[in-house]
Amino acid sequence: MPDEVTGLFGGVFNRGGVATGDMAWLQALLDAEAGLARALERAGLAPTGSGEAVTKAAVAADFSATEVAEVAQACELTGNPVPGLARVLTRRVPPFAASAVHKGATSQDIMDTAAMLLARQAIDATRRDLARAAASAARLAAGHRGTLMIGRTLLQQAVPVTFGLVAAGWLAGLDSALQGLNTIRAERLTVQLGGAAGTLASLAPSGPLVVPLLAAELGLATPPLPWHTERLRVIDVAVAMARVTAALGKIARDVTLLAQTEVGEASEGAGDNSKRLPSGGAPRRGGSSAMPNKNNPVASVAILGCSRQVPGLLATLVASAEQELQRAAGAWHAEWQPFSDILRLGGSAAAWGAELLDGLGIDPSRMAANLAATGGLPLAERVTGLLAESLGVAMAHDLVASAAAKAVSSGLPLRDVLLASAEAERAGITAEQVDAALDPAGYLGASDEFIDAALAVHERQAGK
Amino acid sequence: MPDEVTGLFGGVFNRGGVATGDMAWLQALLDAEAGLARALERAGLAPTGSGEAVTKAAVAADFSATEVAEVAQACELTGNPVPGLARVLTRRVPPFAASAVHKGATSQDIMDTAAMLLARQAIDATRRDLARAAASAARLAAGHRGTLMIGRTLLQQAVPVTFGLVAAGWLAGLDSALQGLNTIRAERLTVQLGGAAGTLASLAPSGPLVVPLLAAELGLATPPLPWHTERLRVIDVAVAMARVTAALGKIARDVTLLAQTEVGEASEGAGDNSKRLPSGGAPRRGGSSAMPNKNNPVASVAILGCSRQVPGLLATLVASAEQELQRAAGAWHAEWQPFSDILRLGGSAAAWGAELLDGLGIDPSRMAANLAATGGLPLAERVTGLLAESLGVAMAHDLVASAAAKAVSSGLPLRDVLLASAEAERAGITAEQVDAALDPAGYLGASDEFIDAALAVHERQAGK
Amino acid sequence: MPDEVTGLFGGVFNRGGVATGDMAWLQALLDAEAGLARALERAGLAPTGSGEAVTKAAVAADFSATEVAEVAQACELTGNPVPGLARVLTRRVPPFAASAVHKGATSQDIMDTAAMLLARQAIDATRRDLARAAASAARLAAGHRGTLMIGRTLLQQAVPVTFGLVAAGWLAGLDSALQGLNTIRAERLTVQLGGAAGTLASLAPSGPLVVPLLAAELGLATPPLPWHTERLRVIDVAVAMARVTAALGKIARDVTLLAQTEVGEASEGAGDNSKRLPSGGAPRRGGSSAMPNKNNPVASVAILGCSRQVPGLLATLVASAEQELQRAAGAWHAEWQPFSDILRLGGSAAAWGAELLDGLGIDPSRMAANLAATGGLPLAERVTGLLAESLGVAMAHDLVASAAAKAVSSGLPLRDVLLASAEAERAGITAEQVDAALDPAGYLGASDEFIDAALAVHERQAGK
Amino acid sequence: MPDEVTGLFGGVFNRGGVATGDMAWLQALLDAEAGLARALERAGLAPTGSGEAVTKAAVAADFSATEVAEVAQACELTGNPVPGLARVLTRRVPPFAASAVHKGATSQDIMDTAAMLLARQAIDATRRDLARAAASAARLAAGHRGTLMIGRTLLQQAVPVTFGLVAAGWLAGLDSALQGLNTIRAERLTVQLGGAAGTLASLAPSGPLVVPLLAAELGLATPPLPWHTERLRVIDVAVAMARVTAALGKIARDVTLLAQTEVGEASEGAGDNSKRLPSGGAPRRGGSSAMPNKNNPVASVAILGCSRQVPGLLATLVASAEQELQRAAGAWHAEWQPFSDILRLGGSAAAWGAELLDGLGIDPSRMAANLAATGGLPLAERVTGLLAESLGVAMAHDLVASAAAKAVSSGLPLRDVLLASAEAERAGITAEQVDAALDPAGYLGASDEFIDAALAVHERQAGK
């Protein structure tokens, strides 16, 4: 369970304001305990005023270093920090309220509920940044629907696309990831309260009343029954975050490729050279320690640095679902750190993503130059389609392949090689037909419709 | 991409009828091609009758060994089997229909669409078996709501529960997993059709018409735009299966623990000694090659053998979402095998789970004996609750802890140690109070309410 | 990159003294920079005295909060903390030594070298604790070679073993893991120094001299060539730690199973009730917040809590080996946190393991009772062996299986059922033969030889 | 456990001749049983001639479909195929030899030993292909030590390197991976023989004699004691393969980047246009179904398709090391498929790697053009070094950074901008100095020494 990660590497891996460090956990645990005390009071199981008294005492920032250390030390003895926390908290409340502290709960109730509180905070921060990123992607999709570029498959030039269509594809991923967060936020964040073995026996007969009261106090949902060893909620939160980093990782990968020196179609931080230290000095964003000429795609690299940590963490959480009987011996404990990490990395990636798409520079002239660089080869498919009408698909494919090979080896334009071929002559293909076929703007297919469809989904989802 | 896995290990890892081997893939690829031909014909882009002609030719079982080999050989040359398949299929159709084969599509269109067809088949088989398993769990939850047993946390005896509550917890996981499958089935299984770089340029201007026609032909949904490098659908299918194995893995782990010789509270294959080879001879289900006395929990072990392979496969698929530009160089290819495996393992686990819960034997007398074995210690929490009213939580906890320790070391019942303590006397605790506190049937808390809640969710979800 | 993790959960996940938090990283980065300055001076590339001057300035504890914040802020701008660190460090040295700071190095040189310094510290701490654990396992193996217990396969009672043999199996894993650490420590911890793209061009022509000097200064090995994008060393360190947690996870799993209330053959913290808070009050080690009777196997649970996080982290590191060209865009960054985590978790698991095996309590009388509980069934194999001589393996297997089944259903001892069978009579099996076959002490096979072999490996490896 | 995977996708994922399908497993299991029978005979525990008799019967190819089906069916009943196999094999031997079949062994003994036999075959095939790949890399490193190209960090142009140095880095990874295979091959492939619970009780007192005899018969090593639940050997084999795919994945990633249309510095299949179907027709290697102009880097893509599946599989195997007591309930079963897969994928990647490096085309003229494309910017570091002598590192870095920025924005060469700057004039920098600094051939640092070092390691390791 990392501390706030605000230190050396936090600028990369702890952006976006998702707090999962020690103090965030401590406060979340205290919030769960305080919510429980208030719920108990409302259910008539704790003295009047005890809920408020516990709540007042349950402020992590008020804890002395000694108190925090006592909680931590207890963690070593009991395997989790809650027993120590309950003891310290009990000491901090007035005597009349002591019986309201941790009453009916087991450690896992407090840990699991706190985890859901942390998840909510992380999900909300991530939703905010993802919405910003999606808005930028929508803007790029709409604004660049006419910006021609070469499509690349297996990193080879293929056929023309528009940058608007590329951005529409990004947008679709972002919107889907955002929708996933919305669903989890609304449906899967519940309190956990089951007591020692999930029966709430020590609160009988009022246990079933306390659970929804606790949920109401904390703004979480009420589960049908305790889920201490039914861990699909944990998986669902983690998956929602993994979908975020998956969608962003694809975008970041694309940007690093488009920003390559030899490609030069995109660049980070357009119009924003002000990303410098407050002192005004170097290093600037994207600067290299050894190469002053570099303009590194730092945001994209940071997103990939986040997104690539997530699959392994998700695997740990999925594997941890195999929890024994009424409390797991290890599998539950193995959740805490990867759960925190995945929240933090998802939030960081989203924050970087919002910034990346906000400041993404697009260079239509480099796009046009790259598209033209291979003398018509990317339009070979279109020519194939033309010839296929008379020659059939397979023969047309072979003919154009051989013409393309000849164009490559001879350095002649595809146009000339094709028109000189016996097959083209036999099929009656004219120069006008070939020239039309080789105009990329005429070979964009349904790009506009697809952009419109992605934008329509986005607007519907954004409630516009 | 494993072949049918009907061989040596298929009995364990390929139950439930999920087909993802070579012939299943071949047929799914052919189904996608045939659906495309019919859609093209309906859109007026292919000759009348060509859809039917291609469909007739697109039967994997009719392929000769030479034809299959040609497809496989082409896979080595092109990195996927579709180009070879398209070539063979073209040869198999009457000349008039040749132009309808693979027209407008790229290899990935066919592969991705075929993957969705395989997913649908796998999800349907898994839903069927999961529904069976959930029905059994519901039956166990309702039937055993009065069956007392000891709850165990960190594998130590804790406080009493009922087996009905345990089964209700299992049911909640199964129903949640089933709901996940239903959602994916309804919302996320779409065709993929984008052509060389996602523009459908070679079908212009009719591309956008063809996509929904293809979806209608194949019974899949229409995506807003091509998703060749937006892979959240792949992740969503895999996650839905991972939720299945997560829910089942928890159950299987519990059964292996409850079936331990020293615990003896559950056993597999109750009332079903007939699981033998057709020859009538041994080995029987659960037999060991070296120990004739063994009755191994084979179904549970098989579920765990499946479920534990899933997190790593899911990690691969999540990592594979980082797909470059208009077609990934490797990440897409890395999906095929884990996607197939996760479908197969999810389906196998569900089939084993249905059988496991169907035939699960429960031994209430062993449960009662285990509950009584430690002389009241599991009720210590209740006694603590009693004392807490007068002593406060912390002090009561310590007192009962010391009494419990003394009971363990001296061999005396907890009851006697407690009643002999000065603190109990001071607090005016009577023998009647202690005896009542030590009756496990009186300490089940909200078990019944939780069972009812799980059953209510189940019935609502099952549409009853 | 978590901070020191000394907080709430550090007692569980940061034991053993492995430091990988912010301050540890900061110091390791400074050590690398200081070592470089000294090496440069020795190579004649930096002014006399500059090595010492930089070393004096390179003390993390002396950094002001503002300086640390500047480093962290720079991390956001450049994607790693080194450029900011080099700038701050340069300011901290006397002017004459400024040119010795970071000269010739790129950020990754410093990060990778620092990672190897952290790895060395972690490996040494882990070796120390693992050696303690192995010594305890050896003591248990030797001391319990005559302690009979039932072997359990698939969690079912099988045939007799001794606890000494169980401990010998644990020892074999620990010794193998320790040997792995030793090998990595000796062979794979090298400096990294390549400059901007791995040529050391800015130190030409002296670059190749500086590398071994840097290695000598830091006590690391010299690689044949820079390994900035050849990451097998990173994998090798991680694997060595994963082998540690794999060996310990098996032991911890066994202990949790043997410590089950119903089994009771092992317990943690034997003879050590003093694991309490300094205040002398509860909670004690293994105490539960809700159940005062619990004696939880905290060390084993903590080990499993560590070990189960490792496979996913290792997967991330293995996947990160795919690093582009002369510096990876993301894959390198994705290494930092899992690398730190895996060092810390390996070290924590080893510390817990040393403590676990040190204080492991064994209860031979419970072992004997469990062995006797099923009336001879675990010896069925031996009886099968006896009968196989006359009946053949398969038939003997079937006969004993049916006798065992009858014994189970009738409650009669296996002995009586067998002697009453027609087949036994036909084969001339006598009561004496059956009684001898049913004596577990006579059915231990090569247990002693195997214990001796494990101890011999241990002593050879420990240099005794 | 996939069948031979020779089908649709085998050309990609089952190259290199590693057999892990059903028939390979069946034969390996039979080899283990036959080796055991021979060992038993040599130990005097089985009739004379029985070893040979069992060996003759233990030929998978001779099994009828019915017999294979019986084995497979038994797998469903017992959770693994060995009991059924032992039964069928017993029927196939002459009566006198029946007692030699499976005597003393448990299913896991046969499975684990068979897994080691499969591993040996896979490792040997992989070593052969990896040695080929390494030889090619060495040839490229030596032959291209003078081939200048631009080094790229974070996918941005950085400073010059040579292609020889790039290949030397690849070589270092390949040699390290090969050495890992050699070590595992020599030290970690052992038989497993422990009987029902690891004591070899049913072979007493001769058990310890049989183990080395079995090892001798099978050409495997003898372990000190049974390792049925000490799984570091399984991990070690898997790691050795993961190191192979890690080393190859880095190379394949580099090739896909260098082969990009816009980069064009490398290409697959140079001088080998003959990779076509036997029929002579298309598709050719690297052909696209939709784009006849494509020349896809199929080998690199296939390597990445393999390598990216490995981290998740390795995670499963590492997680599986947590095996309960004397035989795991699920964790062992979960090993079979990922173990097979990782052997197959490692072997396939190595086969592709040998072919890739064998036929890799390098285009020095494109390398030179790309190096020159940015007008001296990649030499900025060198100029910085020059200026640092007079201005200090930080100021020089800032000055060159601003000159580079001006060069980029103005389109002027860096040379002219620098010489026009006040600072350069103040520092007395001459045009000659700048021109020399801007010659890439003069800025290769220790590239040659590093190439030599990698070649020296290679030759030493290859025994030259």
Short mmCIF file of C-alpha atoms in Angstrom, two decimals, chain A residues 30 33 53-54 56-58 62-74 82-102, chain B residues 392-395 398, chain C residues 277-283:
data_model
loop_
_atom_site.label_atom_id
_atom_site.label_comp_id
_atom_site.label_asym_id
_atom_site.label_seq_id
_atom_site.Cartn_x
_atom_site.Cartn_y
_atom_site.Cartn_z
CA LEU A 30 -12.08 6.30 9.59
CA GLU A 33 -15.96 3.59 11.13
CA ALA A 53 -18.75 12.10 18.45
CA VAL A 54 -17.08 9.32 16.52
CA LYS A 56 -15.46 14.21 14.98
CA ALA A 57 -12.75 11.92 16.26
CA ALA A 58 -12.36 10.18 12.91
CA ASP A 62 -5.79 14.96 13.66
CA PHE A 63 -4.01 11.74 14.45
CA SER A 64 -0.66 12.15 16.15
CA ALA A 65 2.38 10.39 14.77
CA THR A 66 2.21 8.07 17.76
CA GLU A 67 -1.35 7.14 17.01
CA VAL A 68 -0.59 6.44 13.37
CA ALA A 69 2.38 4.35 14.46
CA GLU A 70 0.19 2.37 16.82
CA VAL A 71 -2.20 1.58 13.97
CA ALA A 72 0.69 0.53 11.80
CA GLN A 73 2.21 -1.61 14.50
CA ALA A 74 -1.05 -3.36 15.09
CA VAL A 82 -8.26 -2.09 11.53
CA PRO A 83 -7.96 -3.57 15.03
CA GLY A 84 -5.34 -0.99 15.95
CA LEU A 85 -7.39 1.73 14.36
CA ALA A 86 -10.50 0.73 16.30
CA ARG A 87 -8.51 0.79 19.52
CA VAL A 88 -7.04 4.23 18.87
CA LEU A 89 -10.35 5.61 17.71
CA THR A 90 -12.09 4.28 20.80
CA ARG A 91 -9.58 6.15 22.95
CA ARG A 92 -10.23 9.34 21.00
CA VAL A 93 -13.99 9.44 21.57
CA PRO A 94 -15.76 10.47 24.76
CA PRO A 95 -16.54 7.45 26.98
CA PHE A 96 -20.24 7.53 26.23
CA ALA A 97 -19.50 6.94 22.57
CA ALA A 98 -16.96 4.16 22.95
CA SER A 99 -19.52 1.43 22.47
CA ALA A 100 -20.38 2.85 19.06
CA VAL A 101 -16.92 2.26 17.68
CA HIS A 102 -16.50 -0.74 15.39
CA GLY B 392 -16.92 -1.74 26.96
CA VAL B 393 -15.76 -3.39 23.74
CA ALA B 394 -12.01 -3.37 24.31
CA MET B 395 -12.00 -4.66 27.84
CA ASP B 398 -9.46 -8.79 26.31
CA LEU C 277 2.21 -3.88 21.39
CA PRO C 278 4.86 -2.17 23.51
CA SER C 279 2.06 -0.95 25.73
CA GLY C 280 1.58 -4.54 26.71
CA GLY C 281 -2.05 -4.47 25.75
CA ALA C 282 -3.86 -6.35 23.06
CA PRO C 283 -4.07 -6.92 20.18
#
